CSV table of C-alpha atoms in Angstrom, one decimal:
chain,number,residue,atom,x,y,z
A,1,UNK,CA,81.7,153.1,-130.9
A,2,UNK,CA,78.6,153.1,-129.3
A,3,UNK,CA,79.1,152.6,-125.0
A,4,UNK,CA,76.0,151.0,-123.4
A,5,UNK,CA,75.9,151.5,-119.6
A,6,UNK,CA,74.1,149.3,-117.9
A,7,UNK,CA,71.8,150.0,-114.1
A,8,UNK,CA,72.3,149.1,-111.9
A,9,UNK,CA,75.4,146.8,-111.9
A,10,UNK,CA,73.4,144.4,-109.3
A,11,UNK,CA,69.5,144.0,-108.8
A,12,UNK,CA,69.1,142.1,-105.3
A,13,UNK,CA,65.5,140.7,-105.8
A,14,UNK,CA,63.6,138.5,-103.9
A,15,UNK,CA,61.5,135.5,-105.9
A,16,UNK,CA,58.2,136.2,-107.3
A,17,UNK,CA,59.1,140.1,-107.3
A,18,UNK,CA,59.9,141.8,-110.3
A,19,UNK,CA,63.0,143.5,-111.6
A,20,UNK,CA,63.9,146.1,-114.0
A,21,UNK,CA,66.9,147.2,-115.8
A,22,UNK,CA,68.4,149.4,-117.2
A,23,UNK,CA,70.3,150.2,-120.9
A,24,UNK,CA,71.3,153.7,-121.6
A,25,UNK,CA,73.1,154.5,-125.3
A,26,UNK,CA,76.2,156.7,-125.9
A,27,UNK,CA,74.0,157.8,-128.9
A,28,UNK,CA,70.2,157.4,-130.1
A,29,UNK,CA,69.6,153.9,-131.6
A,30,UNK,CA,67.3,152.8,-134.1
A,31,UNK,CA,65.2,149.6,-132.6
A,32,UNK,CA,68.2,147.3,-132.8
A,33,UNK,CA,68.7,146.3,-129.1
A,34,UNK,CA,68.3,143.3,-127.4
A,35,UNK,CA,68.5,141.2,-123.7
A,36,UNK,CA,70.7,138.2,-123.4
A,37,UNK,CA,70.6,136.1,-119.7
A,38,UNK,CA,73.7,134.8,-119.1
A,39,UNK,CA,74.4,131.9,-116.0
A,40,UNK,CA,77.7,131.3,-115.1
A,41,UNK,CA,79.4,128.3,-117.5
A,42,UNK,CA,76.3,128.4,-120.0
A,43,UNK,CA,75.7,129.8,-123.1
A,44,UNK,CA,74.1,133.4,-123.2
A,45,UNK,CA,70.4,133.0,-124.0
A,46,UNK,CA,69.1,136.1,-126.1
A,47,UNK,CA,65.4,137.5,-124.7
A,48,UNK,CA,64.2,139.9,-126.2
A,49,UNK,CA,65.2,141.6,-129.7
A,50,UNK,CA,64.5,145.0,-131.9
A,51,UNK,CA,64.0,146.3,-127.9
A,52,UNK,CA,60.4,144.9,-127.3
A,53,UNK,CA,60.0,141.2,-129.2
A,54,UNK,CA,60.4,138.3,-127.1
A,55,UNK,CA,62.8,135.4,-129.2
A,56,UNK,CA,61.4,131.9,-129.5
A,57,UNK,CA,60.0,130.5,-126.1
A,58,UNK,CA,60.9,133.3,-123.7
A,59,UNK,CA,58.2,133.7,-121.2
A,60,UNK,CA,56.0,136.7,-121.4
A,61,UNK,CA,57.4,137.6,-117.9
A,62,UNK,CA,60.5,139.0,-119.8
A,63,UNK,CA,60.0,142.3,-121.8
A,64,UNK,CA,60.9,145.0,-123.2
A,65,UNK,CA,60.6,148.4,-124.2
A,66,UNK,CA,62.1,151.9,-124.7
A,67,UNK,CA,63.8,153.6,-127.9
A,68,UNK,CA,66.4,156.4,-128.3
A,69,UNK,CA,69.0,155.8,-126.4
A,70,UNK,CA,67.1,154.5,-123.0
A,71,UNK,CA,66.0,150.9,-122.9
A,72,UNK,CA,64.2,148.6,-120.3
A,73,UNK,CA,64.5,145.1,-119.5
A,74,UNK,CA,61.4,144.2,-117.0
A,75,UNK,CA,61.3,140.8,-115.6
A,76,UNK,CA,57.7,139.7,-113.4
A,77,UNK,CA,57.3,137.6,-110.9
A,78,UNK,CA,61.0,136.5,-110.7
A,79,UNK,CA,61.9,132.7,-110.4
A,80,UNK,CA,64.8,131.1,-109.2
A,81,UNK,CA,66.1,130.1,-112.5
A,82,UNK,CA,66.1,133.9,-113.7
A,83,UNK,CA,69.1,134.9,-111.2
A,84,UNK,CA,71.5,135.4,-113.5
A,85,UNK,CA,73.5,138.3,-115.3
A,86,UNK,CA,71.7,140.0,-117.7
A,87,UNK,CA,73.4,142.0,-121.0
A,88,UNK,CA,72.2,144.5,-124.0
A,89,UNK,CA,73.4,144.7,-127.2
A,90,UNK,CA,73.0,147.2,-129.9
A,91,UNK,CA,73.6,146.3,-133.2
A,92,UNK,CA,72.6,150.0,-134.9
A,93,UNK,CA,76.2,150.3,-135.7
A,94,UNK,CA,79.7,148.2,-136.4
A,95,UNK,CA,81.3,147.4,-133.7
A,96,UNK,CA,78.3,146.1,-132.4
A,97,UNK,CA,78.9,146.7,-128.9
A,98,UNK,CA,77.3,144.9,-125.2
A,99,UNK,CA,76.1,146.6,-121.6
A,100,UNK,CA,78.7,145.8,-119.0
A,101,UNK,CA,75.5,143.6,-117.3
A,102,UNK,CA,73.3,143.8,-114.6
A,103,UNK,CA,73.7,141.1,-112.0
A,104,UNK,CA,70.3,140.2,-110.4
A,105,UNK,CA,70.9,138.2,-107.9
A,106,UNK,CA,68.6,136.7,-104.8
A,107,UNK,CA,67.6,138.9,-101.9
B,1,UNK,CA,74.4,123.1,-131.4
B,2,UNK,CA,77.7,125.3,-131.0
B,3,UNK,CA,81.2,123.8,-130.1
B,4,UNK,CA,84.0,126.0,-130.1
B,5,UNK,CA,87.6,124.0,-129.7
B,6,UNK,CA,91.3,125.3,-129.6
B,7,UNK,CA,93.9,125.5,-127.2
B,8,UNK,CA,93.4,126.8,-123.8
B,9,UNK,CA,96.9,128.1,-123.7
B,10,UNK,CA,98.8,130.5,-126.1
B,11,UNK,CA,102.3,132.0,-125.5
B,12,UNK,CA,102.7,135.7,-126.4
B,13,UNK,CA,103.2,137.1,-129.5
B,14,UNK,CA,101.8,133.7,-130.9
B,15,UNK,CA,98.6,133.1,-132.7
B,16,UNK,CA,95.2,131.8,-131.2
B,17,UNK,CA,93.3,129.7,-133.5
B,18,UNK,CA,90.2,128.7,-132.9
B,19,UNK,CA,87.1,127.0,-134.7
B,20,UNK,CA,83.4,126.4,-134.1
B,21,UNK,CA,81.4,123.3,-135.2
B,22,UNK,CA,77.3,123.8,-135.8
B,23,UNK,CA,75.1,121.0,-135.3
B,24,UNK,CA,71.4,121.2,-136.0
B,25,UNK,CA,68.9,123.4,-137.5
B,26,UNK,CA,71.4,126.2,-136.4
B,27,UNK,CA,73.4,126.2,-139.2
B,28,UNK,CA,70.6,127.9,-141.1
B,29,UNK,CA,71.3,131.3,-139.5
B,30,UNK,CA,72.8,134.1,-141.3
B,31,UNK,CA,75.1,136.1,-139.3
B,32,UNK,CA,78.3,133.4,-137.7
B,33,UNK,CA,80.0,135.6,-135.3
B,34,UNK,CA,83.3,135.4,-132.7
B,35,UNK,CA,82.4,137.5,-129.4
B,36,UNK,CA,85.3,137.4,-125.8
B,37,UNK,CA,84.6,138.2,-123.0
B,38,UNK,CA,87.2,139.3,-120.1
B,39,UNK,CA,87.0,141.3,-116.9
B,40,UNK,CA,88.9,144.3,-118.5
B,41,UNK,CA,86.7,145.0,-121.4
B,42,UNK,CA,83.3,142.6,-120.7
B,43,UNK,CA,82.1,141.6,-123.8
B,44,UNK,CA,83.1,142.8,-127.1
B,45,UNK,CA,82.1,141.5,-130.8
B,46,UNK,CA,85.4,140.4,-132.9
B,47,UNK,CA,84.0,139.7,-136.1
B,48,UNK,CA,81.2,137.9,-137.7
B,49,UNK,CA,80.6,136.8,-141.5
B,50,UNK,CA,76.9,137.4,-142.9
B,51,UNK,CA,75.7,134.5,-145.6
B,52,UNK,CA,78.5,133.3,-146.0
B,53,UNK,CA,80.5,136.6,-147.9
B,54,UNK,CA,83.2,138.8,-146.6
B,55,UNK,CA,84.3,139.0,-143.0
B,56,UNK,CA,83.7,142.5,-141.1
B,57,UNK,CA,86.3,143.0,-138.2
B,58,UNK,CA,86.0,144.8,-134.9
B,59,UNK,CA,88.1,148.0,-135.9
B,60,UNK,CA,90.4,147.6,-132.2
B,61,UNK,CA,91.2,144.5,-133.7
B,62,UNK,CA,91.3,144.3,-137.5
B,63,UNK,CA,95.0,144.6,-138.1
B,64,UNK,CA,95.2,141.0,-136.2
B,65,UNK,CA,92.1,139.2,-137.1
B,66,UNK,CA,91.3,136.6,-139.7
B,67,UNK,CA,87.3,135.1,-139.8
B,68,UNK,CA,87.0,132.3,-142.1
B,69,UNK,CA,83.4,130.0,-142.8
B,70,UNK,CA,83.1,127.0,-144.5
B,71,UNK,CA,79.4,126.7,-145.1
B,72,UNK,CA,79.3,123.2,-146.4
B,73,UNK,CA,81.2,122.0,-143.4
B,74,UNK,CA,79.2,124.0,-141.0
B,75,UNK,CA,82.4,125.3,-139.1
B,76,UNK,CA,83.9,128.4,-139.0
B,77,UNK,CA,87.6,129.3,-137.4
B,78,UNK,CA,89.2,132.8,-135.9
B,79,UNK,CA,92.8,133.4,-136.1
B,80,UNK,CA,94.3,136.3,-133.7
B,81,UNK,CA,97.9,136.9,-134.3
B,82,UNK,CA,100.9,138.8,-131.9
B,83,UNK,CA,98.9,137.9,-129.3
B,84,UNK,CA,99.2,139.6,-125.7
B,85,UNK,CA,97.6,139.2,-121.9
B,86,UNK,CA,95.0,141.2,-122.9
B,87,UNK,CA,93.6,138.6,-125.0
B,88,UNK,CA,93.4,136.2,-122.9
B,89,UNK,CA,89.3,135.9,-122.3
B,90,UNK,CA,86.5,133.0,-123.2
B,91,UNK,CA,86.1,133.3,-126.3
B,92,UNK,CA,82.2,132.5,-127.7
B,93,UNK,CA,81.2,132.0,-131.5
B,94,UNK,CA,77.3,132.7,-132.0
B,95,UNK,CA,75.3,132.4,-135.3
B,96,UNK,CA,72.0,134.4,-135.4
B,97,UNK,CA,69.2,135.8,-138.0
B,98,UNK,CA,69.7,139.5,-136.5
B,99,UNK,CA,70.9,139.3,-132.7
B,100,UNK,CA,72.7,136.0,-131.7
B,101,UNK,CA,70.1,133.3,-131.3
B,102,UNK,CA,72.7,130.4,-130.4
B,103,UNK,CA,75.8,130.9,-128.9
B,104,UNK,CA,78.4,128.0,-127.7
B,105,UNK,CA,79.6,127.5,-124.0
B,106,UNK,CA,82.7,129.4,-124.6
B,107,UNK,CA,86.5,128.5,-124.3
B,108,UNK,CA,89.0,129.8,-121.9
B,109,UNK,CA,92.2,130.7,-123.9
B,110,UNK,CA,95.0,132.3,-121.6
B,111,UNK,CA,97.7,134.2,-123.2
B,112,UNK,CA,101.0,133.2,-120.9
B,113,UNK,CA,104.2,131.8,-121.3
């Protein structure tokens, strides 16, 4: 099973600033990763796919990039609807597996 | 678009059943899958169905996990038998072309007697 560990577990940013995150694979992956944003009692929103595409109306401040087995989600100019937790998901190989998340929370 | 429903409280060594209604354009998407998520393992895939042929099961889990669609009702149901505390998590169906594009709000289902 591929593990996905996640950096840092929280991200204390202030608003307008940006963030980045981290995903590091267990193993190399092909291009299939992707970003969900999870808020507490909501359904995880998916971001970015095959490591770099942004999904339908995602803001261009959200992206993506890396291959292998280290990813990066950047996020610019943070606003106060992106605090949230933040997950990756590889789906290379079955069990597809998730990041533990990155908390990013206000500073 | 996603509604799953079931009960919120199983006793152990019982079986959680759960299903998910799909309203809207949604329904359209390929892969219908069951993800949990709990504080001692996060989040973790249980099984998803592509197009509507053969289920594919989280190996940790297989021996106790049924996925069942019914495409021309738009729902789709999870069965988890000789269940234990370790199941208990919020459990989330998701339907997607490749990743998950739409995912319900999730259900809390406590394993406890």
């Amino acid at each position: 099973e591929i593990v996905l560990t996640q950096s840092p577990v929280t991200l204390s940013v202030s608003p307008g600033e940006r963030a980045t995150l981290s995903c590091r694979a267990s193993q190399s992956l092909r291009k299939d990763l992707g970003w969900y944003q999870h808020k507490p009692g909501q359904a995880p929103r998916l971001l970015i796919y095959d490591a770099s595409k942004r999904a339908t109306g995602i803001p261009a401040r959200f992206s993506g990039s890396g291959s292998g087995t280290d990813f990066t989600l950047t996020i610019d100019s943070l606003e106060p609807g992106d605090f949230a937790i933040y997950y990756c998901q590889q789906r290379d190989y079955w069990p597809w597996t998730f990041g533990q998340g990155t908390r990013v929370d206000i500073k | 678009q996603l509604r799953e429903s079931g009960p919120g409280l199983v006793r152990p060594s019982e079986t959680l059943s759960l299903s998910c209604t799909v309203s809207g354009g949604s329904a359209r998407k390929t892969y219908w899958s069951w993800i949990r998520q709990s504080p001692g393992r996060g989040m973790e895939f249980i099984a998803y169905i592509y197009n509507g042929g053969s289920a594919n099961y989280n190996p940790s889990l297989k021996s106790r996990v049924t996925m069942s669609a019914d495409m021309s009702k738009n729902q789709f149901s999870l069965r988890l038998t000789s269940v234990t505390a370790a199941d208990t998590a919020v459990y989330y169906c998701a339907l997607g072309s490749w990743l998950m594009d739409f995912w319900g709000r999730g259900t809390l289902v406590t394993v406890s007697s």
